[in-house]
mmCIF file of C-alpha atoms in Angstrom:
data_model
loop_
_atom_site.group_PDB
_atom_site.id
_atom_site.type_symbol
_atom_site.label_atom_id
_atom_site.label_comp_id
_atom_site.label_asym_id
_atom_site.label_seq_id
_atom_site.Cartn_x
_atom_site.Cartn_y
_atom_site.Cartn_z
ATOM 1 C CA MET A 6 50.920 104.194 -63.412
ATOM 2 C CA LEU A 7 47.680 102.243 -63.957
ATOM 3 C CA SER A 8 49.207 99.062 -62.562
ATOM 4 C CA MET A 9 50.320 100.987 -59.480
ATOM 5 C CA ILE A 10 46.753 102.184 -58.920
ATOM 6 C CA LYS A 11 45.429 98.631 -59.359
ATOM 7 C CA ASN A 12 47.954 97.420 -56.790
ATOM 8 C CA LEU A 13 46.734 100.024 -54.306
ATOM 9 C CA PHE A 14 43.030 99.359 -54.759
ATOM 10 C CA GLY A 15 43.084 95.715 -55.841
ATOM 11 C CA PRO A 16 41.453 94.207 -58.890
ATOM 12 C CA GLY A 17 38.109 95.553 -59.985
ATOM 13 C CA THR A 18 34.938 93.551 -59.544
ATOM 14 C CA ASP A 19 34.034 91.400 -62.538
ATOM 15 C CA TYR A 20 30.308 92.128 -62.711
ATOM 16 C CA LYS A 21 29.813 89.986 -65.815
ATOM 17 C CA ALA A 22 31.234 86.965 -63.984
ATOM 18 C CA LEU A 23 29.038 87.671 -60.961
ATOM 19 C CA LEU A 24 25.948 87.785 -63.183
ATOM 20 C CA SER A 25 27.031 84.576 -64.915
ATOM 21 C CA SER A 26 27.134 82.910 -61.502
ATOM 22 C CA GLY A 27 23.568 84.032 -60.820
ATOM 23 C CA ALA A 28 24.069 87.320 -58.976
ATOM 24 C CA VAL A 29 20.992 89.452 -58.362
ATOM 25 C CA ILE A 30 21.055 93.162 -59.218
ATOM 26 C CA VAL A 31 19.241 95.194 -56.573
ATOM 27 C CA ASP A 32 18.454 98.781 -57.539
ATOM 28 C CA VAL A 33 18.073 100.708 -54.288
ATOM 29 C CA ARG A 34 16.556 103.896 -55.725
ATOM 30 C CA THR A 35 12.969 104.963 -55.107
ATOM 31 C CA PRO A 36 10.209 103.266 -57.126
ATOM 32 C CA GLY A 37 9.762 106.467 -59.148
ATOM 33 C CA GLU A 38 13.445 106.596 -60.050
ATOM 34 C CA PHE A 39 13.366 102.899 -60.926
ATOM 35 C CA ARG A 40 10.362 103.393 -63.229
ATOM 36 C CA SER A 41 12.228 106.141 -65.085
ATOM 37 C CA GLY A 42 14.879 103.619 -66.174
ATOM 38 C CA HIS A 43 16.720 100.599 -64.801
ATOM 39 C CA ILE A 44 18.803 97.568 -65.731
ATOM 40 C CA LYS A 45 16.687 94.836 -67.273
ATOM 41 C CA GLY A 46 16.113 92.060 -64.753
ATOM 42 C CA SER A 47 17.054 94.157 -61.733
ATOM 43 C CA VAL A 48 14.921 94.171 -58.592
ATOM 44 C CA ASN A 49 13.844 97.422 -56.945
ATOM 45 C CA ILE A 50 14.328 97.469 -53.165
ATOM 46 C CA PRO A 51 14.723 101.059 -51.917
ATOM 47 C CA VAL A 52 17.671 101.503 -49.559
ATOM 48 C CA ASP A 53 15.409 102.606 -46.711
ATOM 49 C CA SER A 54 13.707 99.193 -46.739
ATOM 50 C CA ILE A 55 16.717 96.964 -47.518
ATOM 51 C CA ARG A 56 16.873 95.600 -43.957
ATOM 52 C CA GLN A 57 13.342 94.203 -44.309
ATOM 53 C CA HIS A 58 14.475 92.177 -47.344
ATOM 54 C CA VAL A 59 17.648 90.637 -45.911
ATOM 55 C CA ASN A 60 16.094 87.203 -45.279
ATOM 56 C CA GLU A 61 14.514 87.164 -48.735
ATOM 57 C CA LEU A 62 17.902 87.908 -50.328
ATOM 58 C CA LYS A 63 19.697 85.374 -48.110
ATOM 59 C CA LYS A 64 17.274 82.653 -49.238
ATOM 60 C CA LYS A 65 18.336 83.219 -52.854
ATOM 61 C CA GLY A 66 21.868 82.160 -51.887
ATOM 62 C CA LYS A 67 23.330 84.332 -54.639
ATOM 63 C CA PRO A 68 25.697 87.306 -54.651
ATOM 64 C CA VAL A 69 23.979 90.704 -54.750
ATOM 65 C CA ILE A 70 25.083 93.694 -56.824
ATOM 66 C CA THR A 71 23.593 96.960 -55.594
ATOM 67 C CA CYS A 72 23.137 100.061 -57.738
ATOM 68 C CA CYS A 73 21.468 103.469 -57.501
ATOM 69 C CA ALA A 74 21.816 106.880 -59.153
ATOM 70 C CA SER A 75 25.341 107.808 -58.041
ATOM 71 C CA GLY A 76 26.724 104.967 -55.932
ATOM 72 C CA MET A 77 26.090 106.473 -52.491
ATOM 73 C CA ARG A 78 22.880 104.633 -51.618
ATOM 74 C CA SER A 79 24.142 101.433 -53.214
ATOM 75 C CA SER A 80 27.269 101.620 -51.057
ATOM 76 C CA SER A 81 25.114 101.892 -47.921
ATOM 77 C CA ALA A 82 22.914 99.008 -49.060
ATOM 78 C CA ALA A 83 25.919 96.798 -49.848
ATOM 79 C CA SER A 84 27.335 97.491 -46.385
ATOM 80 C CA ILE A 85 24.028 96.552 -44.739
ATOM 81 C CA LEU A 86 23.855 93.324 -46.747
ATOM 82 C CA LYS A 87 27.486 92.426 -46.022
ATOM 83 C CA GLY A 88 26.822 92.991 -42.326
ATOM 84 C CA ALA A 89 23.967 90.476 -42.617
ATOM 85 C CA GLY A 90 26.281 87.868 -44.129
ATOM 86 C CA ILE A 91 25.334 88.326 -47.783
ATOM 87 C CA GLU A 92 27.991 88.560 -50.488
ATOM 88 C CA ALA A 93 27.268 92.072 -51.737
ATOM 89 C CA HIS A 94 29.049 94.302 -54.245
ATOM 90 C CA ASN A 95 28.460 98.005 -54.805
ATOM 91 C CA GLY A 96 27.885 98.398 -58.538
ATOM 92 C CA GLY A 97 27.678 102.197 -58.272
ATOM 93 C CA SER A 98 25.336 104.058 -60.565
ATOM 94 C CA TRP A 99 22.926 101.910 -62.543
ATOM 95 C CA MET A 100 23.995 103.572 -65.798
ATOM 96 C CA SER A 101 27.689 102.822 -65.278
ATOM 97 C CA LEU A 102 26.910 99.279 -64.070
ATOM 98 C CA GLN A 103 24.877 98.702 -67.216
ATOM 99 C CA GLN A 104 28.000 99.502 -69.262
ATOM 100 C CA LYS A 105 30.058 96.993 -67.230
ATOM 101 C CA ILE A 106 27.706 94.083 -67.770
#
């Protein structure tokens, strides 16, 4: 059953491998949420200002992993970044992403 589900949705993202290749974790929650807890080394760019940081992220030339509280805002941010030509992956909630890395 699990293999059937994997076939439908494809392989999961290997976040550890992305980080090993230099990926940047962008936490798209508000600064207050970020201050209350975040993944060590992550950068806080709230989703409502992600478009203003596209060039800055492009210059890094690295994949981006987005995260937030539940995965909704990080999904939006990843879509915006992908649309701008950046390799972006939605890491979902920061707490679950932390467990995957």
